[in-house]
């Protein structure tokens, strides 16, 4: 390996006939005048000086021609020359000497560059690409800590220096972004990150819209020494059951954004109504009753005004009611626009949330308890549901942490201790969309992006679409793990927001699943990393088509069992069987479905279809 | 503008003349029959499979030889010639080398070189007659310049022969392909050429000169007995006669008893899908290998190409110095003042 061509004080080209270069590998230039500077490979090329010639007129030289030449001793493939563009890690005063020899460093020479934390104190996420040779002299604590996975060959040994993320420096360089297109390895990488967070016992809350983040299924085929159980380190909570929103905590603005998030949009009139009718400390019951009463009052306005004129005329039990209603009318009618339809729309929306279990006084108690045990909390729910919850949960936890820190800082009596924690979510662009698209949690997430560092609250935001993520937040992500990305708008954002070189950006569309560029202010550079194999696996690792078959097979067999007892069945009278069959299957069965199923079973030969004067009759075989 | 119209009209006139002439062309089959009667037989080359190639070469290598000469500067004597000759073997020698390369520089600005030009001029007085000029100095320059041009050719040939001989000694190849025919090598190389031919015979190395474009009137003279066959050709150059006459992979195996050039054995070939014919020169003593060698050359010539074996194409590209390389090396080694004073061609100063 030798420096060739022109050099500058920052860049040089290295060439080799025999050894291909790997991106991001670190090499030492033996230029004693510059004290043997280190440089990183930022672009690699291999070219065959003959192949372009041979193909000037034609795309490919006939194979027979190359075979003929091979027989007389010339193999065109041996004529490859490997070239790499080097970027020096530190700028020199004068250009590198051309002709300098270049060598692979000893591990000790690059240790401080590659390893910022030992695996026991950091997050071991994968293997640094291009470090196979350097890794040979590695001490034992760095070996065998990041096994790899390959779809064809299964679990593989660690062939390089581990990438250990120095999470403890997040107080200076907070927040992590995980970007990549579909199937690029985001979820897999997030899982690995979460495993490491659990290993370090950092409290964390994960919003899991894909129902994929549980940690009790072991990844198949791991060697014994590598297996690890996380069962005690995480809890799974279902939004709307295990946690809910305590209505008392909400402000009028909160209610507006909740309803907006859960139902797409609300009108200005509704917003005004919500705000003007809310009183601090309202419970769901007090608030919704007030609204219902006002609606009733508006509907019967004339009558109530009439009755209110002389309350004494009314029966005793009516007096109270009329009094309340007429007071409501006086106080709110003008503010809500005098139209009960508006109020009913609001109520319908609130009622729906209530039915879904959003407003329970479970609050975030279980999350807080888990945090005290330094556990990871996974919150499950549909995307829309999580959007509603995230805002509440995040704000509540963040406030608790902030109050605790502030009271220490300001020497106030110490509130209940509350730990630092990490918030992790996939589809982050839904929680904090760019521009003026509203989302309930956006405000608090932005606040955390900007201030969370001070309080020890950190974000891990994964998204397929960095271009759709709020840009203040994007700018605050000090570490970015960038997986395969194809869309040019997303690549543009990544280029803008990371120190990824143009050469690396060009490679983004072609990265294999599970390989990422990790660009971090903590290391001050971009590292190409193959994410390690996770020790656990998502519950639905199934092929979707197999899953489809299995699900239907199960459904079919249940139906068959229910049906079999009823045979023979007359087609003209299907309705008569529906209830009984539905009861046995455990769900309502429709006329159409039963008719279809009977025909299917007949086609499969499970029963016989017989034509009678009254239509078909299905019988046992 | 009107000038252009005049040119266009004249070109159209030429086109009509060519059209008429072509209509007189004899049918291809008649021409082929004539060539078979007076020149030799048509053969189909075969693409060799791996074992056939191995059997032929017996583990020995293939060498390609080519050279390039480049000019830097302006008119004589303000000029520099840069030569490069390359012989490249498909196999490496024991020092892991596969190339023999010689480079050299030639310029009337160098005292010794100038003297060589003068000496050459004296020797070739007869050949170098130039029209008398008013200015004696100018007349001498003109003569010198012509001599210089001939010397350049000669140097190039000598260098090519040198690398070829060196390559035969070092790589003991089965076959050496020279770029171009043997007449030029013999004509300019003189005794050196004889040395090369002897060496090749001694070492059992076959020499072949690969000619991309045939350029003589050998066939015409053979066909003279049936003059009607030549009707419709403009000049009856070999190139014209053979255009489209051979099929791809076909070659015209000239009669061994009655060879077409006096000193060598020449055959005509069409190695790729381009309709132009090429030719190959062999030493008379090695003529019996022509069948095998043509088969092999055909094997290593890409179907879509200009009909040159790939190996020779590669050597050709490597032997060339690019304009950029020349500029770079001259400019980084000569002072700018010298270049401006002596070597900057007026042409480069033109704006359009
Ligand atoms: N580090 C890795 N090592 C080996 N294989 C991996 C790795 N990461 C991902 N893969 C493979 O790629 C597949 C897709 O990865 P993953 O589910 O993480 O994609 P994703 O980026 O989350 O996609 P989506 O955005 O569609 O959810 C995995 O099922 C796995 O087979
Ligand atoms: Mg995913």
Coordinates of N, CA, C and O in Angstrom, one line a residue, chain B residues 62 91 109 156 177 215 223 250 256 290 294 305 346 350:
Chain B
X62 N 2.2 -15.3 -24.5 CA 1.9 -14.5 -25.7 C 2.4 -13.1 -25.4 O 2.3 -12.5 -24.3
X91 N 2.4 -13.7 -19.4 CA 2.9 -14.3 -18.2 C 4.0 -13.5 -17.7 O 4.7 -12.8 -18.4
X109 N 16.8 20.2 -30.6 CA 17.3 21.2 -29.6 C 18.5 20.6 -28.8 O 19.2 21.3 -28.2
X156 N 11.7 4.7 -33.9 CA 10.5 4.0 -33.3 C 10.6 2.5 -33.7 O 10.4 1.7 -32.8
X177 N 3.1 -10.8 -31.2 CA 2.3 -10.1 -32.1 C 2.9 -8.7 -32.2 O 3.0 -8.0 -31.2
X215 N -3.0 -2.0 -47.0 CA -2.7 -0.8 -47.7 C -1.7 -1.0 -48.9 O -0.7 -0.4 -48.9
X223 N -4.9 -10.0 -60.1 CA -6.2 -10.1 -60.8 C -6.1 -9.6 -62.2 O -7.0 -9.7 -63.0
X250 N -13.5 -15.3 -41.6 CA -12.9 -15.9 -42.8 C -11.6 -15.3 -43.1 O -11.3 -14.1 -42.8
X256 N 1.1 -20.7 -50.7 CA 2.5 -20.7 -50.2 C 3.5 -20.7 -51.3 O 4.6 -20.1 -51.1
X290 N 0.4 -20.6 -40.0 CA -0.6 -19.6 -40.2 C -2.0 -20.0 -39.7 O -2.7 -19.3 -39.0
X294 N -4.0 -17.9 -37.0 CA -5.2 -17.2 -37.3 C -6.3 -17.7 -36.4 O -7.1 -16.9 -35.9
X305 N -15.6 -5.3 -32.5 CA -14.4 -4.6 -32.3 C -13.9 -4.1 -33.7 O -14.4 -4.5 -34.7
X346 N 2.4 28.0 -32.1 CA 1.5 29.1 -32.4 C 0.1 28.7 -32.2 O -0.8 29.5 -31.8
X350 N -3.9 30.5 -30.6 CA -5.1 30.9 -31.3 C -6.4 30.9 -30.4 O -6.5 30.0 -29.6

